[in-house]
Amino acid sequence: MKADAAGAPVSFGVFEMTPEGAETVGPDEMLEILVRTGYTGIDLGPLGFLGRGDELRRRLDRFGVELAGGWVELPFSDDEAFEDSLPELEEALRVFSDAAASSRGRLPKPTLADHGSAERKSSFQRTGGGLDSAGWERLARNAERAASRVRAVGFEPTFHHHAGTFVEAPDEIDRFLELVDVDLTLDTGHLLLGGGDPLEAVRRWGPRINHLHLKDVDTARLNSVIGAGGGMTEVWSSGAFVAFGRGDIDLPAVLNAMDELGYDGWIVVEQDVLPAPGSPLAEFLRHREHDQHVSREFLRPWC
């Protein structure tokens, strides 16, 4: 497979769900761990975490890694909120351009995602709350507008079906792909949360998959959280996302299927975690380094 492995700040507890004031790893220490464990790329993480402009370029060059992609969440189904969010998209694209200025290989994939709703984020026990026809029209129109802006600055977008959003279940992903000329980030963990099967997803959408976010999942732990009515915060805090080979997703089958399709892109290793309150950072990082090593070695037959 012509793929490269990237790590992600989310695997170190650094993302939009990180509790305010929590002690977190800095970008240099994170990159040291990723390089030591065999990764050649990194996802962007929170905007500015890796720096901007010359600081970002120097950091990536110093560690010999490339930017694989980055999360850009936008309220696609709300026209007014979408207009208000466009400066955030433009800011993110400037950071992508900063990183790409020194790129020696693959360009990063700006990873578009829907904002969803508070109702969807609060519980995975769905009783409705999806978009109506007018909502889908707004979502598709605004997603196309965002994609045009991404392409205008020289990048190819990808769309992430994300838990807690209006594009998370397989039928919602089907509808998005019918309506919007943007290919898909396959996230094995989020697909499971949305009620899908990762291997079936490759068979169903394979030619439209242009980016991979791989997760392994302890399904017993996940189902316990969902059964108790938990939402995104509870899942992230539960330890349901585990190092590759320690969970229940058949990742070799998924990777073999992508290989057969000739996948040529980034494999972003994600293990969404949140540190326990009061957990010593050094101990947390030892566990994170161990898991990054396990997952990277798991991928050796493919990249």
PDB file of C-alpha atoms in Angstrom:
ATOM      1  CA  MET A   1       0.000   0.000   0.000  1.00  0.00           C
ATOM      2  CA  LYS A   2       1.279   3.464  -0.877  1.00  0.00           C
ATOM      3  CA  ALA A   3       0.400   4.976   2.462  1.00  0.00           C
ATOM      4  CA  ASP A   4       2.153   6.939   5.180  1.00  0.00           C
ATOM      5  CA  ALA A   5       1.405   6.816   8.902  1.00  0.00           C
ATOM      6  CA  ALA A   6       0.575   9.959  10.852  1.00  0.00           C
ATOM      7  CA  GLY A   7      -0.081  10.481  14.524  1.00  0.00           C
ATOM      8  CA  ALA A   8      -2.603  12.885  15.986  1.00  0.00           C
ATOM      9  CA  PRO A   9      -2.886  15.233  18.966  1.00  0.00           C
ATOM     10  CA  VAL A  10      -6.213  13.582  19.834  1.00  0.00           C
ATOM     11  CA  SER A  11      -4.237  10.454  20.776  1.00  0.00           C
ATOM     12  CA  PHE A  12      -2.576  12.570  23.475  1.00  0.00           C
ATOM     13  CA  GLY A  13      -5.772  14.097  24.843  1.00  0.00           C
ATOM     14  CA  VAL A  14      -5.343  17.334  22.875  1.00  0.00           C
ATOM     15  CA  PHE A  15      -8.515  18.196  20.965  1.00  0.00           C
ATOM     16  CA  GLU A  16     -11.772  20.115  21.230  1.00  0.00           C
ATOM     17  CA  MET A  17     -12.992  17.970  24.139  1.00  0.00           C
ATOM     18  CA  THR A  18      -9.931  18.591  26.342  1.00  0.00           C
ATOM     19  CA  PRO A  19     -11.125  19.998  29.681  1.00  0.00           C
ATOM     20  CA  GLU A  20     -10.362  23.669  30.255  1.00  0.00           C
ATOM     21  CA  GLY A  21      -7.185  24.045  32.303  1.00  0.00           C
ATOM     22  CA  ALA A  22      -6.111  20.405  31.955  1.00  0.00           C
ATOM     23  CA  GLU A  23      -2.364  19.779  31.875  1.00  0.00           C
ATOM     24  CA  THR A  24      -1.465  18.717  28.344  1.00  0.00           C
ATOM     25  CA  VAL A  25       1.623  17.778  26.389  1.00  0.00           C
ATOM     26  CA  GLY A  26       3.370  20.432  24.314  1.00  0.00           C
ATOM     27  CA  PRO A  27       3.830  20.083  20.538  1.00  0.00           C
ATOM     28  CA  ASP A  28       7.581  19.385  20.649  1.00  0.00           C
ATOM     29  CA  GLU A  29       7.305  16.615  23.217  1.00  0.00           C
ATOM     30  CA  MET A  30       4.439  15.087  21.256  1.00  0.00           C
ATOM     31  CA  LEU A  31       6.425  15.154  18.026  1.00  0.00           C
ATOM     32  CA  GLU A  32       9.435  13.623  19.763  1.00  0.00           C
ATOM     33  CA  ILE A  33       7.256  10.690  20.809  1.00  0.00           C
ATOM     34  CA  LEU A  34       5.717  10.285  17.355  1.00  0.00           C
ATOM     35  CA  VAL A  35       9.062  10.374  15.561  1.00  0.00           C
ATOM     36  CA  ARG A  36      10.551   7.952  18.095  1.00  0.00           C
ATOM     37  CA  THR A  37       7.705   5.515  17.467  1.00  0.00           C
ATOM     38  CA  GLY A  38       7.955   5.678  13.670  1.00  0.00           C
ATOM     39  CA  TYR A  39       5.470   8.224  12.342  1.00  0.00           C
ATOM     40  CA  THR A  40       6.227  10.565   9.437  1.00  0.00           C
ATOM     41  CA  GLY A  41       3.173  12.818   9.697  1.00  0.00           C
ATOM     42  CA  ILE A  42       0.927  14.527  12.196  1.00  0.00           C
ATOM     43  CA  ASP A  43      -2.626  15.829  12.158  1.00  0.00           C
ATOM     44  CA  LEU A  44      -3.088  19.512  12.908  1.00  0.00           C
ATOM     45  CA  GLY A  45      -4.971  19.317  16.188  1.00  0.00           C
ATOM     46  CA  PRO A  46      -6.452  22.522  17.636  1.00  0.00           C
ATOM     47  CA  LEU A  47      -5.697  25.481  15.400  1.00  0.00           C
ATOM     48  CA  GLY A  48      -2.400  27.016  16.492  1.00  0.00           C
ATOM     49  CA  PHE A  49      -1.271  24.059  18.624  1.00  0.00           C
ATOM     50  CA  LEU A  50       1.612  23.311  16.231  1.00  0.00           C
ATOM     51  CA  GLY A  51       2.166  26.993  15.552  1.00  0.00           C
ATOM     52  CA  ARG A  52       1.588  29.217  12.553  1.00  0.00           C
ATOM     53  CA  GLY A  53       3.713  30.614   9.766  1.00  0.00           C
ATOM     54  CA  ASP A  54       7.470  30.242  10.209  1.00  0.00           C
ATOM     55  CA  GLU A  55       7.050  28.616  13.616  1.00  0.00           C
ATOM     56  CA  LEU A  56       4.934  25.832  12.117  1.00  0.00           C
ATOM     57  CA  ARG A  57       7.257  25.297   9.161  1.00  0.00           C
ATOM     58  CA  ARG A  58      10.350  25.210  11.365  1.00  0.00           C
ATOM     59  CA  ARG A  59       8.722  22.748  13.759  1.00  0.00           C
ATOM     60  CA  LEU A  60       7.691  20.329  10.999  1.00  0.00           C
ATOM     61  CA  ASP A  61      11.118  20.600   9.330  1.00  0.00           C
ATOM     62  CA  ARG A  62      12.978  20.110  12.598  1.00  0.00           C
ATOM     63  CA  PHE A  63      11.210  16.831  13.275  1.00  0.00           C
ATOM     64  CA  GLY A  64      11.108  15.710   9.643  1.00  0.00           C
ATOM     65  CA  VAL A  65       7.331  15.246   9.587  1.00  0.00           C
ATOM     66  CA  GLU A  66       4.585  16.494   7.298  1.00  0.00           C
ATOM     67  CA  LEU A  67       1.112  17.739   8.048  1.00  0.00           C
ATOM     68  CA  ALA A  68      -1.378  14.989   7.176  1.00  0.00           C
ATOM     69  CA  GLY A  69      -4.602  16.910   7.621  1.00  0.00           C
ATOM     70  CA  GLY A  70      -6.652  18.768  10.141  1.00  0.00           C
ATOM     71  CA  TRP A  71     -10.110  19.150  11.566  1.00  0.00           C
ATOM     72  CA  VAL A  72     -12.346  21.971  10.253  1.00  0.00           C
ATOM     73  CA  GLU A  73     -15.816  21.792  11.834  1.00  0.00           C
ATOM     74  CA  LEU A  74     -18.499  23.992  10.258  1.00  0.00           C
ATOM     75  CA  PRO A  75     -22.275  24.364  10.828  1.00  0.00           C
ATOM     76  CA  PHE A  76     -23.238  23.339   7.314  1.00  0.00           C
ATOM     77  CA  SER A  77     -26.987  23.042   7.895  1.00  0.00           C
ATOM     78  CA  ASP A  78     -27.392  26.568   9.310  1.00  0.00           C
ATOM     79  CA  ASP A  79     -26.891  29.267   6.671  1.00  0.00           C
ATOM     80  CA  GLU A  80     -26.381  32.157   9.078  1.00  0.00           C
ATOM     81  CA  ALA A  81     -24.009  30.247  11.343  1.00  0.00           C
ATOM     82  CA  PHE A  82     -22.109  28.983   8.308  1.00  0.00           C
ATOM     83  CA  GLU A  83     -21.554  32.527   7.034  1.00  0.00           C
ATOM     84  CA  ASP A  84     -20.285  33.530  10.468  1.00  0.00           C
ATOM     85  CA  SER A  85     -17.855  30.575  10.480  1.00  0.00           C
ATOM     86  CA  LEU A  86     -16.180  31.350   7.166  1.00  0.00           C
ATOM     87  CA  PRO A  87     -13.375  33.397   8.784  1.00  0.00           C
ATOM     88  CA  GLU A  88     -12.500  30.269  10.816  1.00  0.00           C
ATOM     89  CA  LEU A  89     -12.245  28.269   7.587  1.00  0.00           C
ATOM     90  CA  GLU A  90     -10.016  30.923   6.026  1.00  0.00           C
ATOM     91  CA  GLU A  91      -7.782  30.961   9.102  1.00  0.00           C
ATOM     92  CA  ALA A  92      -7.438  27.184   8.965  1.00  0.00           C
ATOM     93  CA  LEU A  93      -6.577  27.294   5.267  1.00  0.00           C
ATOM     94  CA  ARG A  94      -3.815  29.821   5.966  1.00  0.00           C
ATOM     95  CA  VAL A  95      -2.307  27.358   8.444  1.00  0.00           C
ATOM     96  CA  PHE A  96      -2.529  24.543   5.893  1.00  0.00           C
ATOM     97  CA  SER A  97      -0.776  26.774   3.360  1.00  0.00           C
ATOM     98  CA  ASP A  98       1.927  27.586   5.914  1.00  0.00           C
ATOM     99  CA  ALA A  99       2.568  23.868   6.433  1.00  0.00           C
ATOM    100  CA  ALA A 100       2.473  22.992   2.727  1.00  0.00           C
ATOM    101  CA  ALA A 101       5.069  25.635   1.879  1.00  0.00           C
ATOM    102  CA  SER A 102       7.801  23.273   3.047  1.00  0.00           C
ATOM    103  CA  SER A 103       6.108  19.997   2.105  1.00  0.00           C
ATOM    104  CA  ARG A 104       8.299  17.472   0.320  1.00  0.00           C
ATOM    105  CA  GLY A 105       5.604  14.893  -0.309  1.00  0.00           C
ATOM    106  CA  ARG A 106       1.877  14.601   0.262  1.00  0.00           C
ATOM    107  CA  LEU A 107      -0.221  17.682   0.748  1.00  0.00           C
ATOM    108  CA  PRO A 108      -2.414  17.770   3.848  1.00  0.00           C
ATOM    109  CA  LYS A 109      -6.116  17.068   3.569  1.00  0.00           C
ATOM    110  CA  PRO A 110      -8.321  19.779   5.107  1.00  0.00           C
ATOM    111  CA  THR A 111     -10.835  17.578   6.895  1.00  0.00           C
ATOM    112  CA  LEU A 112     -14.288  19.137   6.785  1.00  0.00           C
ATOM    113  CA  ALA A 113     -16.935  18.036   9.265  1.00  0.00           C
ATOM    114  CA  ASP A 114     -20.435  19.085  10.210  1.00  0.00           C
ATOM    115  CA  HIS A 115     -21.033  20.775  13.571  1.00  0.00           C
ATOM    116  CA  GLY A 116     -24.074  18.667  14.400  1.00  0.00           C
ATOM    117  CA  SER A 117     -26.218  19.557  17.383  1.00  0.00           C
ATOM    118  CA  ALA A 118     -26.136  19.519  21.174  1.00  0.00           C
ATOM    119  CA  GLU A 119     -28.831  16.825  21.141  1.00  0.00           C
ATOM    120  CA  ARG A 120     -26.770  14.507  18.977  1.00  0.00           C
ATOM    121  CA  LYS A 121     -23.608  15.092  20.970  1.00  0.00           C
ATOM    122  CA  SER A 122     -25.283  14.358  24.293  1.00  0.00           C
ATOM    123  CA  SER A 123     -26.401  10.783  23.593  1.00  0.00           C
ATOM    124  CA  PHE A 124     -25.944   8.068  20.988  1.00  0.00           C
ATOM    125  CA  GLN A 125     -29.381   6.587  21.678  1.00  0.00           C
ATOM    126  CA  ARG A 126     -30.996   8.088  18.593  1.00  0.00           C
ATOM    127  CA  THR A 127     -34.705   8.853  18.609  1.00  0.00           C
ATOM    128  CA  GLY A 128     -34.667  11.152  15.603  1.00  0.00           C
ATOM    129  CA  GLY A 129     -33.114  14.584  15.355  1.00  0.00           C
ATOM    130  CA  GLY A 130     -31.882  14.198  11.781  1.00  0.00           C
ATOM    131  CA  LEU A 131     -32.171  16.783   9.026  1.00  0.00           C
ATOM    132  CA  ASP A 132     -35.259  17.309   6.914  1.00  0.00           C
ATOM    133  CA  SER A 133     -35.055  17.878   3.150  1.00  0.00           C
ATOM    134  CA  ALA A 134     -34.451  21.610   3.532  1.00  0.00           C
ATOM    135  CA  GLY A 135     -31.715  20.927   6.061  1.00  0.00           C
ATOM    136  CA  TRP A 136     -29.972  18.546   3.679  1.00  0.00           C
ATOM    137  CA  GLU A 137     -30.175  21.134   0.901  1.00  0.00           C
ATOM    138  CA  ARG A 138     -28.498  23.694   3.158  1.00  0.00           C
ATOM    139  CA  LEU A 139     -25.852  21.216   4.286  1.00  0.00           C
ATOM    140  CA  ALA A 140     -24.998  20.177   0.725  1.00  0.00           C
ATOM    141  CA  ARG A 141     -24.893  23.757  -0.595  1.00  0.00           C
ATOM    142  CA  ASN A 142     -22.640  24.991   2.182  1.00  0.00           C
ATOM    143  CA  ALA A 143     -20.368  21.941   2.041  1.00  0.00           C
ATOM    144  CA  GLU A 144     -19.846  22.606  -1.668  1.00  0.00           C
ATOM    145  CA  ARG A 145     -19.026  26.245  -0.880  1.00  0.00           C
ATOM    146  CA  ALA A 146     -16.475  25.200   1.723  1.00  0.00           C
ATOM    147  CA  ALA A 147     -14.934  22.662  -0.653  1.00  0.00           C
ATOM    148  CA  SER A 148     -14.605  25.336  -3.358  1.00  0.00           C
ATOM    149  CA  ARG A 149     -12.676  27.554  -0.955  1.00  0.00           C
ATOM    150  CA  VAL A 150     -10.386  24.670  -0.028  1.00  0.00           C
ATOM    151  CA  ARG A 151      -9.690  23.862  -3.682  1.00  0.00           C
ATOM    152  CA  ALA A 152      -9.127  27.515  -4.529  1.00  0.00           C
ATOM    153  CA  VAL A 153      -5.995  27.532  -2.362  1.00  0.00           C
ATOM    154  CA  GLY A 154      -4.610  24.288  -3.799  1.00  0.00           C
ATOM    155  CA  PHE A 155      -5.860  21.549  -1.473  1.00  0.00           C
ATOM    156  CA  GLU A 156      -8.276  18.678  -1.952  1.00  0.00           C
ATOM    157  CA  PRO A 157     -10.846  18.486   0.831  1.00  0.00           C
ATOM    158  CA  THR A 158     -12.115  15.399   2.548  1.00  0.00           C
ATOM    159  CA  PHE A 159     -15.279  15.010   4.641  1.00  0.00           C
ATOM    160  CA  HIS A 160     -15.356  13.346   8.041  1.00  0.00           C
ATOM    161  CA  HIS A 161     -18.524  11.515   9.108  1.00  0.00           C
ATOM    162  CA  HIS A 162     -18.335  12.399  12.783  1.00  0.00           C
ATOM    163  CA  ALA A 163     -20.229  11.179  15.817  1.00  0.00           C
ATOM    164  CA  GLY A 164     -22.707  13.712  17.166  1.00  0.00           C
ATOM    165  CA  THR A 165     -23.239  15.380  13.775  1.00  0.00           C
ATOM    166  CA  PHE A 166     -25.863  15.186  11.050  1.00  0.00           C
ATOM    167  CA  VAL A 167     -23.616  12.942   8.928  1.00  0.00           C
ATOM    168  CA  GLU A 168     -22.714   9.955  11.079  1.00  0.00           C
ATOM    169  CA  ALA A 169     -24.950   6.951  10.232  1.00  0.00           C
ATOM    170  CA  PRO A 170     -24.419   4.947   7.010  1.00  0.00           C
ATOM    171  CA  ASP A 171     -27.625   6.230   5.385  1.00  0.00           C
ATOM    172  CA  GLU A 172     -26.586   9.810   6.191  1.00  0.00           C
ATOM    173  CA  ILE A 173     -23.148   9.191   4.661  1.00  0.00           C
ATOM    174  CA  ASP A 174     -24.865   7.751   1.565  1.00  0.00           C
ATOM    175  CA  ARG A 175     -26.963  10.874   1.224  1.00  0.00           C
ATOM    176  CA  PHE A 176     -24.008  13.196   1.707  1.00  0.00           C
ATOM    177  CA  LEU A 177     -21.997  11.414  -1.001  1.00  0.00           C
ATOM    178  CA  GLU A 178     -24.954  11.605  -3.377  1.00  0.00           C
ATOM    179  CA  LEU A 179     -25.348  15.349  -2.864  1.00  0.00           C
ATOM    180  CA  VAL A 180     -21.789  16.650  -2.465  1.00  0.00           C
ATOM    181  CA  ASP A 181     -18.694  16.374  -4.667  1.00  0.00           C
ATOM    182  CA  VAL A 182     -16.319  15.769  -1.757  1.00  0.00           C
ATOM    183  CA  ASP A 183     -14.749  12.426  -0.935  1.00  0.00           C
ATOM    184  CA  LEU A 184     -14.743  10.740   2.446  1.00  0.00           C
ATOM    185  CA  THR A 185     -12.500  10.326   5.450  1.00  0.00           C
ATOM    186  CA  LEU A 186     -13.249   6.821   6.696  1.00  0.00           C
ATOM    187  CA  ASP A 187     -13.047   6.843  10.480  1.00  0.00           C
ATOM    188  CA  THR A 188     -13.437   3.281  11.726  1.00  0.00           C
ATOM    189  CA  GLY A 189     -14.322   4.306  15.287  1.00  0.00           C
ATOM    190  CA  HIS A 190     -16.836   6.988  14.408  1.00  0.00           C
ATOM    191  CA  LEU A 191     -18.478   4.685  11.890  1.00  0.00           C
ATOM    192  CA  LEU A 192     -19.011   2.137  14.647  1.00  0.00           C
ATOM    193  CA  LEU A 193     -20.548   4.869  16.817  1.00  0.00           C
ATOM    194  CA  GLY A 194     -22.873   5.715  13.932  1.00  0.00           C
ATOM    195  CA  GLY A 195     -24.062   2.116  13.637  1.00  0.00           C
ATOM    196  CA  GLY A 196     -21.918   1.108  10.662  1.00  0.00           C
ATOM    197  CA  ASP A 197     -19.398  -1.638   9.901  1.00  0.00           C
ATOM    198  CA  PRO A 198     -15.924  -0.463   8.778  1.00  0.00           C
ATOM    199  CA  LEU A 199     -15.306  -3.319   6.325  1.00  0.00           C
ATOM    200  CA  GLU A 200     -18.732  -2.884   4.758  1.00  0.00           C
ATOM    201  CA  ALA A 201     -17.926   0.824   4.486  1.00  0.00           C
ATOM    202  CA  VAL A 202     -14.907   0.072   2.288  1.00  0.00           C
ATOM    203  CA  ARG A 203     -17.049  -2.123   0.045  1.00  0.00           C
ATOM    204  CA  ARG A 204     -19.765   0.524  -0.077  1.00  0.00           C
ATOM    205  CA  TRP A 205     -17.778   3.738  -0.476  1.00  0.00           C
ATOM    206  CA  GLY A 206     -14.253   2.551  -1.345  1.00  0.00           C
ATOM    207  CA  PRO A 207     -13.725   4.672  -4.491  1.00  0.00           C
ATOM    208  CA  ARG A 208     -14.846   7.768  -2.553  1.00  0.00           C
ATOM    209  CA  ILE A 209     -12.478   7.256   0.405  1.00  0.00           C
ATOM    210  CA  ASN A 210      -9.509   9.630   0.119  1.00  0.00           C
ATOM    211  CA  HIS A 211      -8.327   9.760   3.751  1.00  0.00           C
ATOM    212  CA  LEU A 212      -8.174   7.282   6.642  1.00  0.00           C
ATOM    213  CA  HIS A 213      -8.627   7.868  10.357  1.00  0.00           C
ATOM    214  CA  LEU A 214      -8.039   4.482  11.960  1.00  0.00           C
ATOM    215  CA  LYS A 215      -9.258   3.604  15.444  1.00  0.00           C
ATOM    216  CA  ASP A 216      -9.645   0.325  17.297  1.00  0.00           C
ATOM    217  CA  VAL A 217     -12.520   0.004  19.755  1.00  0.00           C
ATOM    218  CA  ASP A 218     -13.254  -2.010  22.862  1.00  0.00           C
ATOM    219  CA  THR A 219     -16.898  -2.607  21.940  1.00  0.00           C
ATOM    220  CA  ALA A 220     -17.924  -3.915  25.366  1.00  0.00           C
ATOM    221  CA  ARG A 221     -16.760  -0.675  26.974  1.00  0.00           C
ATOM    222  CA  LEU A 222     -18.323   1.397  24.212  1.00  0.00           C
ATOM    223  CA  ASN A 223     -21.666  -0.400  24.452  1.00  0.00           C
ATOM    224  CA  SER A 224     -21.657   0.075  28.217  1.00  0.00           C
ATOM    225  CA  VAL A 225     -21.355   3.838  27.790  1.00  0.00           C
ATOM    226  CA  ILE A 226     -24.007   3.985  25.075  1.00  0.00           C
ATOM    227  CA  GLY A 227     -26.325   1.724  27.057  1.00  0.00           C
ATOM    228  CA  ALA A 228     -26.105   4.122  29.979  1.00  0.00           C
ATOM    229  CA  GLY A 229     -27.162   6.996  27.716  1.00  0.00           C
ATOM    230  CA  GLY A 230     -23.699   8.539  27.479  1.00  0.00           C
ATOM    231  CA  GLY A 231     -22.622  10.994  24.825  1.00  0.00           C
ATOM    232  CA  MET A 232     -19.355  12.037  23.234  1.00  0.00           C
ATOM    233  CA  THR A 233     -17.643  13.172  26.442  1.00  0.00           C
ATOM    234  CA  GLU A 234     -18.411   9.886  28.198  1.00  0.00           C
ATOM    235  CA  VAL A 235     -17.166   7.803  25.271  1.00  0.00           C
ATOM    236  CA  TRP A 236     -13.931   9.775  25.033  1.00  0.00           C
ATOM    237  CA  SER A 237     -13.368   9.469  28.783  1.00  0.00           C
ATOM    238  CA  SER A 238     -14.154   5.752  28.957  1.00  0.00           C
ATOM    239  CA  GLY A 239     -11.020   4.363  27.335  1.00  0.00           C
ATOM    240  CA  ALA A 240     -13.137   2.682  24.635  1.00  0.00           C
ATOM    241  CA  PHE A 241     -10.563   3.636  21.987  1.00  0.00           C
ATOM    242  CA  VAL A 242      -7.558   1.353  22.360  1.00  0.00           C
ATOM    243  CA  ALA A 243      -4.230   0.593  20.691  1.00  0.00           C
ATOM    244  CA  PHE A 244      -4.481  -1.335  17.428  1.00  0.00           C
ATOM    245  CA  GLY A 245      -5.057  -5.045  17.913  1.00  0.00           C
ATOM    246  CA  ARG A 246      -6.405  -4.548  21.439  1.00  0.00           C
ATOM    247  CA  GLY A 247      -9.991  -3.932  20.303  1.00  0.00           C
ATOM    248  CA  ASP A 248     -12.669  -5.567  18.218  1.00  0.00           C
ATOM    249  CA  ILE A 249     -12.453  -3.885  14.802  1.00  0.00           C
ATOM    250  CA  ASP A 250     -11.009  -6.104  12.083  1.00  0.00           C
ATOM    251  CA  LEU A 251      -8.420  -3.542  11.021  1.00  0.00           C
ATOM    252  CA  PRO A 252      -6.381  -6.012   8.893  1.00  0.00           C
ATOM    253  CA  ALA A 253      -9.471  -6.710   6.786  1.00  0.00           C
ATOM    254  CA  VAL A 254     -10.107  -2.977   6.385  1.00  0.00           C
ATOM    255  CA  LEU A 255      -6.486  -2.301   5.417  1.00  0.00           C
ATOM    256  CA  ASN A 256      -6.367  -5.225   2.993  1.00  0.00           C
ATOM    257  CA  ALA A 257      -9.552  -3.999   1.337  1.00  0.00           C
ATOM    258  CA  MET A 258      -8.134  -0.484   0.989  1.00  0.00           C
ATOM    259  CA  ASP A 259      -4.918  -1.960  -0.395  1.00  0.00           C
ATOM    260  CA  GLU A 260      -6.894  -3.842  -3.047  1.00  0.00           C
ATOM    261  CA  LEU A 261      -8.483  -0.536  -4.049  1.00  0.00           C
ATOM    262  CA  GLY A 262      -5.016   0.994  -4.498  1.00  0.00           C
ATOM    263  CA  TYR A 263      -5.285   3.447  -1.628  1.00  0.00           C
ATOM    264  CA  ASP A 264      -2.500   6.033  -1.763  1.00  0.00           C
ATOM    265  CA  GLY A 265      -2.687   8.493   1.098  1.00  0.00           C
ATOM    266  CA  TRP A 266      -2.361   9.139   4.799  1.00  0.00           C
ATOM    267  CA  ILE A 267      -3.315   6.698   7.525  1.00  0.00           C
ATOM    268  CA  VAL A 268      -3.941   8.858  10.578  1.00  0.00           C
ATOM    269  CA  VAL A 269      -3.727   6.811  13.770  1.00  0.00           C
ATOM    270  CA  GLU A 270      -6.265   8.105  16.259  1.00  0.00           C
ATOM    271  CA  GLN A 271      -6.917   6.924  19.793  1.00  0.00           C
ATOM    272  CA  ASP A 272      -9.228   9.558  21.212  1.00  0.00           C
ATOM    273  CA  VAL A 273      -8.478   9.818  24.909  1.00  0.00           C
ATOM    274  CA  LEU A 274      -9.010  12.241  27.746  1.00  0.00           C
ATOM    275  CA  PRO A 275      -6.668  12.187  30.754  1.00  0.00           C
ATOM    276  CA  ALA A 276      -8.295  11.298  34.055  1.00  0.00           C
ATOM    277  CA  PRO A 277      -8.611  14.295  36.399  1.00  0.00           C
ATOM    278  CA  GLY A 278      -5.450  14.637  38.457  1.00  0.00           C
ATOM    279  CA  SER A 279      -3.561  12.050  36.393  1.00  0.00           C
ATOM    280  CA  PRO A 280       0.194  12.868  36.360  1.00  0.00           C
ATOM    281  CA  LEU A 281       1.152  14.015  32.878  1.00  0.00           C
ATOM    282  CA  ALA A 282       4.364  11.943  32.816  1.00  0.00           C
ATOM    283  CA  GLU A 283       2.468   8.735  33.540  1.00  0.00           C
ATOM    284  CA  PHE A 284      -0.203   9.621  30.966  1.00  0.00           C
ATOM    285  CA  LEU A 285       2.489  10.202  28.329  1.00  0.00           C
ATOM    286  CA  ARG A 286       4.176   6.868  29.065  1.00  0.00           C
ATOM    287  CA  HIS A 287       0.909   5.129  28.257  1.00  0.00           C
ATOM    288  CA  ARG A 288       0.447   7.271  25.158  1.00  0.00           C
ATOM    289  CA  GLU A 289       3.922   6.461  23.840  1.00  0.00           C
ATOM    290  CA  HIS A 290       3.399   2.754  24.437  1.00  0.00           C
ATOM    291  CA  ASP A 291       0.096   2.779  22.556  1.00  0.00           C
ATOM    292  CA  GLN A 292       1.526   4.817  19.654  1.00  0.00           C
ATOM    293  CA  HIS A 293       4.316   2.248  19.322  1.00  0.00           C
ATOM    294  CA  VAL A 294       1.872  -0.686  19.393  1.00  0.00           C
ATOM    295  CA  SER A 295      -0.346   0.884  16.735  1.00  0.00           C
ATOM    296  CA  ARG A 296       2.565   1.864  14.475  1.00  0.00           C
ATOM    297  CA  GLU A 297       4.047  -1.641  14.591  1.00  0.00           C
ATOM    298  CA  PHE A 298       0.610  -3.077  13.840  1.00  0.00           C
ATOM    299  CA  LEU A 299       0.614  -1.083  10.571  1.00  0.00           C
ATOM    300  CA  ARG A 300       4.018  -2.307   9.344  1.00  0.00           C
ATOM    301  CA  PRO A 301       2.624  -4.866   6.852  1.00  0.00           C
ATOM    302  CA  TRP A 302       0.811  -2.022   5.048  1.00  0.00           C
ATOM    303  CA  CYS A 303       3.016   1.026   5.492  1.00  0.00           C
TER     304      CYS A 303
END
